[in-house]
Structure formats: C-alpha cells, structure tokens
Amino acid sequence: QVQLVESGGGLVQAGGSLRLSCAASRSISSFNYMGWYRQAPGKLRELVATLTSDDRTNYASSVKGRFTISRDNTKNMVYLQLNTLKPEDTAVYYCKAVVPAGRGHYDYWGQGTQVTVSS
C-alpha cells in the first residue's frame, strides 16, 4: 500500500512558475516509475511527465522544455517544476506511482492539486 499526497498548486499569472510536490508514504526507489498527470474540466486525464527508477524521463509535447520532473529518493518525494505557465496548463495535477505487485504491478494515485493560470 502506498499513499501519495500532492501539494504546491495555486493561482499564478501566465509566465509564472510553480513547484509541485508529491510525498510518498514509503520508499520510492523500487517503483517502476512515478509520474504527473493532469485533468482539466471536460477533458480526459493526460500524461504530463514520468520518471523511471533508472532516471528515464518522458514528457508530453505540450510541456516539454517548460516542465521538469525530478525526485529525491532520500525524502520519498517527486517534484514537478512548472515554468513559463500558460492558461491552458490549468488543471488538477495528480501524482501517480507504478509499484511492483506480485507478478505484475499496481497503480497508485494522489488526490490532486489544483493549478490555475490566469492571463
């Protein structure tokens, strides 16, 4: 069992920055990957960024070059640095962990944190 708690969301002006944090309830070093997803009203949840246990990253094309995913295994934390924010980045941002479980894996989700970008 893994609990994930996001924080750091808020209201910012276009062009501004935020740093989102995801705190895991136990060690993240053995997780297959951790990632950030987002969901805007009326939209499907979409991948923003993922980070594997061997430090491979993947970003949505819409955020590549603006957002950066990182982690601190000693603190059981994953971060998402959001720079040069645009109004279309407005969404609830969710932390996800993919954890080995038996012969497969299990997905865990946080509760989400709201990011609102004003023009």
PDB file of N, CA and C in Angstrom, residues 1-4 22 24 26-37 47 49-54 69 71 78 94-110:
ATOM      1  N   GLN A   1       0.832  -1.182   0.000  1.00  0.00           N
ATOM      2  CA  GLN A   1       0.000   0.000   0.000  1.00  0.00           C
ATOM      3  C   GLN A   1       0.878   1.247   0.000  1.00  0.00           C
ATOM      4  N   VAL A   2       0.528   2.201  -0.863  1.00  0.00           N
ATOM      5  CA  VAL A   2       1.254   3.450  -0.986  1.00  0.00           C
ATOM      6  C   VAL A   2       0.252   4.597  -0.965  1.00  0.00           C
ATOM      7  N   GLN A   3       0.525   5.584  -0.140  1.00  0.00           N
ATOM      8  CA  GLN A   3      -0.252   6.812  -0.153  1.00  0.00           C
ATOM      9  C   GLN A   3       0.577   7.914  -0.792  1.00  0.00           C
ATOM     10  N   LEU A   4      -0.064   8.717  -1.627  1.00  0.00           N
ATOM     11  CA  LEU A   4       0.583   9.817  -2.320  1.00  0.00           C
ATOM     12  C   LEU A   4      -0.176  11.096  -2.010  1.00  0.00           C
ATOM     13  N   CYS A  22       5.096  15.726  -4.512  1.00  0.00           N
ATOM     14  CA  CYS A  22       4.349  14.508  -4.246  1.00  0.00           C
ATOM     15  C   CYS A  22       5.107  13.729  -3.189  1.00  0.00           C
ATOM     16  N   ALA A  24       5.395  10.423  -0.924  1.00  0.00           N
ATOM     17  CA  ALA A  24       5.003   9.024  -0.855  1.00  0.00           C
ATOM     18  C   ALA A  24       5.174   8.503   0.558  1.00  0.00           C
ATOM     19  N   ARG A  26       6.131   5.599   1.552  1.00  0.00           N
ATOM     20  CA  ARG A  26       7.269   4.725   1.748  1.00  0.00           C
ATOM     21  C   ARG A  26       8.276   4.930   0.627  1.00  0.00           C
ATOM     22  N   SER A  27       9.363   4.184   0.672  1.00  0.00           N
ATOM     23  CA  SER A  27      10.449   4.341  -0.284  1.00  0.00           C
ATOM     24  C   SER A  27       9.951   4.240  -1.716  1.00  0.00           C
ATOM     25  N   ILE A  28      10.439   5.155  -2.548  1.00  0.00           N
ATOM     26  CA  ILE A  28      10.079   5.164  -3.963  1.00  0.00           C
ATOM     27  C   ILE A  28      11.162   4.564  -4.844  1.00  0.00           C
ATOM     28  N   SER A  29      12.261   4.136  -4.258  1.00  0.00           N
ATOM     29  CA  SER A  29      13.410   3.717  -5.054  1.00  0.00           C
ATOM     30  C   SER A  29      13.136   2.480  -5.897  1.00  0.00           C
ATOM     31  N   SER A  30      12.213   1.630  -5.469  1.00  0.00           N
ATOM     32  CA  SER A  30      11.913   0.410  -6.206  1.00  0.00           C
ATOM     33  C   SER A  30      10.684   0.529  -7.104  1.00  0.00           C
ATOM     34  N   PHE A  31      10.071   1.703  -7.155  1.00  0.00           N
ATOM     35  CA  PHE A  31       8.902   1.889  -8.010  1.00  0.00           C
ATOM     36  C   PHE A  31       9.309   1.803  -9.470  1.00  0.00           C
ATOM     37  N   ASN A  32       8.439   1.231 -10.298  1.00  0.00           N
ATOM     38  CA  ASN A  32       8.718   1.170 -11.727  1.00  0.00           C
ATOM     39  C   ASN A  32       8.890   2.565 -12.306  1.00  0.00           C
ATOM     40  N   TYR A  33       7.969   3.438 -11.973  1.00  0.00           N
ATOM     41  CA  TYR A  33       8.107   4.839 -12.309  1.00  0.00           C
ATOM     42  C   TYR A  33       7.146   5.653 -11.475  1.00  0.00           C
ATOM     43  N   MET A  34       7.387   6.942 -11.440  1.00  0.00           N
ATOM     44  CA  MET A  34       6.442   7.894 -10.886  1.00  0.00           C
ATOM     45  C   MET A  34       6.169   8.945 -11.936  1.00  0.00           C
ATOM     46  N   GLY A  35       4.995   9.518 -11.853  1.00  0.00           N
ATOM     47  CA  GLY A  35       4.641  10.476 -12.871  1.00  0.00           C
ATOM     48  C   GLY A  35       3.635  11.496 -12.403  1.00  0.00           C
ATOM     49  N   TRP A  36       3.451  12.479 -13.257  1.00  0.00           N
ATOM     50  CA  TRP A  36       2.445  13.511 -13.071  1.00  0.00           C
ATOM     51  C   TRP A  36       1.476  13.481 -14.237  1.00  0.00           C
ATOM     52  N   TYR A  37       0.199  13.560 -13.911  1.00  0.00           N
ATOM     53  CA  TYR A  37      -0.871  13.649 -14.888  1.00  0.00           C
ATOM     54  C   TYR A  37      -1.717  14.864 -14.548  1.00  0.00           C
ATOM     55  N   LEU A  47      -1.195  12.428 -19.557  1.00  0.00           N
ATOM     56  CA  LEU A  47       0.157  12.345 -19.024  1.00  0.00           C
ATOM     57  C   LEU A  47       0.862  13.677 -19.185  1.00  0.00           C
ATOM     58  N   ALA A  49       4.296  14.051 -17.293  1.00  0.00           N
ATOM     59  CA  ALA A  49       5.691  13.649 -17.221  1.00  0.00           C
ATOM     60  C   ALA A  49       5.813  12.373 -16.406  1.00  0.00           C
ATOM     61  N   THR A  50       6.765  11.530 -16.766  1.00  0.00           N
ATOM     62  CA  THR A  50       7.075  10.343 -15.984  1.00  0.00           C
ATOM     63  C   THR A  50       8.573  10.247 -15.769  1.00  0.00           C
ATOM     64  N   LEU A  51       8.940   9.548 -14.708  1.00  0.00           N
ATOM     65  CA  LEU A  51      10.338   9.357 -14.343  1.00  0.00           C
ATOM     66  C   LEU A  51      10.503   7.942 -13.841  1.00  0.00           C
ATOM     67  N   THR A  52      11.307   7.142 -14.534  1.00  0.00           N
ATOM     68  CA  THR A  52      11.514   5.758 -14.151  1.00  0.00           C
ATOM     69  C   THR A  52      12.566   5.649 -13.066  1.00  0.00           C
ATOM     70  N   SER A  53      12.655   4.450 -12.489  1.00  0.00           N
ATOM     71  CA  SER A  53      13.614   4.215 -11.422  1.00  0.00           C
ATOM     72  C   SER A  53      15.053   4.316 -11.903  1.00  0.00           C
ATOM     73  N   ASP A  54      15.280   4.144 -13.203  1.00  0.00           N
ATOM     74  CA  ASP A  54      16.616   4.316 -13.761  1.00  0.00           C
ATOM     75  C   ASP A  54      16.777   5.665 -14.462  1.00  0.00           C
ATOM     76  N   ILE A  69      10.430  17.032 -14.310  1.00  0.00           N
ATOM     77  CA  ILE A  69      10.131  16.088 -13.243  1.00  0.00           C
ATOM     78  C   ILE A  69      11.438  15.654 -12.595  1.00  0.00           C
ATOM     79  N   ARG A  71      13.108  13.748  -8.620  1.00  0.00           N
ATOM     80  CA  ARG A  71      12.798  13.056  -7.372  1.00  0.00           C
ATOM     81  C   ARG A  71      13.957  13.154  -6.404  1.00  0.00           C
ATOM     82  N   VAL A  78       8.683  13.270  -5.098  1.00  0.00           N
ATOM     83  CA  VAL A  78       8.767  13.550  -6.524  1.00  0.00           C
ATOM     84  C   VAL A  78       8.258  14.960  -6.751  1.00  0.00           C
ATOM     85  N   TYR A  94      -2.184  15.373 -10.800  1.00  0.00           N
ATOM     86  CA  TYR A  94      -2.179  14.168  -9.987  1.00  0.00           C
ATOM     87  C   TYR A  94      -0.826  13.481 -10.034  1.00  0.00           C
ATOM     88  N   CYS A  95      -0.399  12.998  -8.900  1.00  0.00           N
ATOM     89  CA  CYS A  95       0.794  12.169  -8.799  1.00  0.00           C
ATOM     90  C   CYS A  95       0.402  10.702  -8.950  1.00  0.00           C
ATOM     91  N   LYS A  96       1.224   9.942  -9.657  1.00  0.00           N
ATOM     92  CA  LYS A  96       0.978   8.520  -9.878  1.00  0.00           C
ATOM     93  C   LYS A  96       2.244   7.731  -9.595  1.00  0.00           C
ATOM     94  N   ALA A  97       2.074   6.588  -8.950  1.00  0.00           N
ATOM     95  CA  ALA A  97       3.165   5.657  -8.736  1.00  0.00           C
ATOM     96  C   ALA A  97       2.780   4.300  -9.294  1.00  0.00           C
ATOM     97  N   VAL A  98       3.687   3.686 -10.028  1.00  0.00           N
ATOM     98  CA  VAL A  98       3.518   2.331 -10.528  1.00  0.00           C
ATOM     99  C   VAL A  98       4.461   1.452  -9.734  1.00  0.00           C
ATOM    100  N   VAL A  99       3.869   0.504  -8.998  1.00  0.00           N
ATOM    101  CA  VAL A  99       4.595  -0.242  -7.981  1.00  0.00           C
ATOM    102  C   VAL A  99       4.552  -1.731  -8.307  1.00  0.00           C
ATOM    103  N   PRO A 100       5.686  -2.428  -8.258  1.00  0.00           N
ATOM    104  CA  PRO A 100       5.644  -3.877  -8.465  1.00  0.00           C
ATOM    105  C   PRO A 100       4.723  -4.546  -7.458  1.00  0.00           C
ATOM    106  N   ALA A 101       3.921  -5.497  -7.933  1.00  0.00           N
ATOM    107  CA  ALA A 101       2.979  -6.205  -7.081  1.00  0.00           C
ATOM    108  C   ALA A 101       2.780  -7.606  -7.629  1.00  0.00           C
ATOM    109  N   GLY A 102       3.293  -8.591  -6.910  1.00  0.00           N
ATOM    110  CA  GLY A 102       3.177  -9.967  -7.357  1.00  0.00           C
ATOM    111  C   GLY A 102       3.820 -10.164  -8.715  1.00  0.00           C
ATOM    112  N   ARG A 103       3.038 -10.701  -9.631  1.00  0.00           N
ATOM    113  CA  ARG A 103       3.540 -10.941 -10.982  1.00  0.00           C
ATOM    114  C   ARG A 103       3.352  -9.751 -11.910  1.00  0.00           C
ATOM    115  N   GLY A 104       2.775  -8.690 -11.391  1.00  0.00           N
ATOM    116  CA  GLY A 104       2.529  -7.523 -12.212  1.00  0.00           C
ATOM    117  C   GLY A 104       2.869  -6.234 -11.494  1.00  0.00           C
ATOM    118  N   HIS A 105       1.945  -5.301 -11.517  1.00  0.00           N
ATOM    119  CA  HIS A 105       2.154  -4.018 -10.874  1.00  0.00           C
ATOM    120  C   HIS A 105       0.822  -3.451 -10.432  1.00  0.00           C
ATOM    121  N   TYR A 106       0.887  -2.392  -9.637  1.00  0.00           N
ATOM    122  CA  TYR A 106      -0.306  -1.704  -9.183  1.00  0.00           C
ATOM    123  C   TYR A 106      -0.091  -0.209  -9.281  1.00  0.00           C
ATOM    124  N   ASP A 107      -1.131   0.486  -9.700  1.00  0.00           N
ATOM    125  CA  ASP A 107      -1.085   1.938  -9.845  1.00  0.00           C
ATOM    126  C   ASP A 107      -1.691   2.605  -8.618  1.00  0.00           C
ATOM    127  N   TYR A 108      -0.991   3.603  -8.102  1.00  0.00           N
ATOM    128  CA  TYR A 108      -1.492   4.421  -7.008  1.00  0.00           C
ATOM    129  C   TYR A 108      -1.579   5.866  -7.458  1.00  0.00           C
ATOM    130  N   TRP A 109      -2.608   6.551  -6.976  1.00  0.00           N
ATOM    131  CA  TRP A 109      -2.852   7.944  -7.336  1.00  0.00           C
ATOM    132  C   TRP A 109      -2.995   8.801  -6.095  1.00  0.00           C
ATOM    133  N   GLY A 110      -2.522  10.026  -6.192  1.00  0.00           N
ATOM    134  CA  GLY A 110      -2.787  11.012  -5.169  1.00  0.00           C
ATOM    135  C   GLY A 110      -4.136  11.667  -5.374  1.00  0.00           C
TER     136      GLY A 110
END
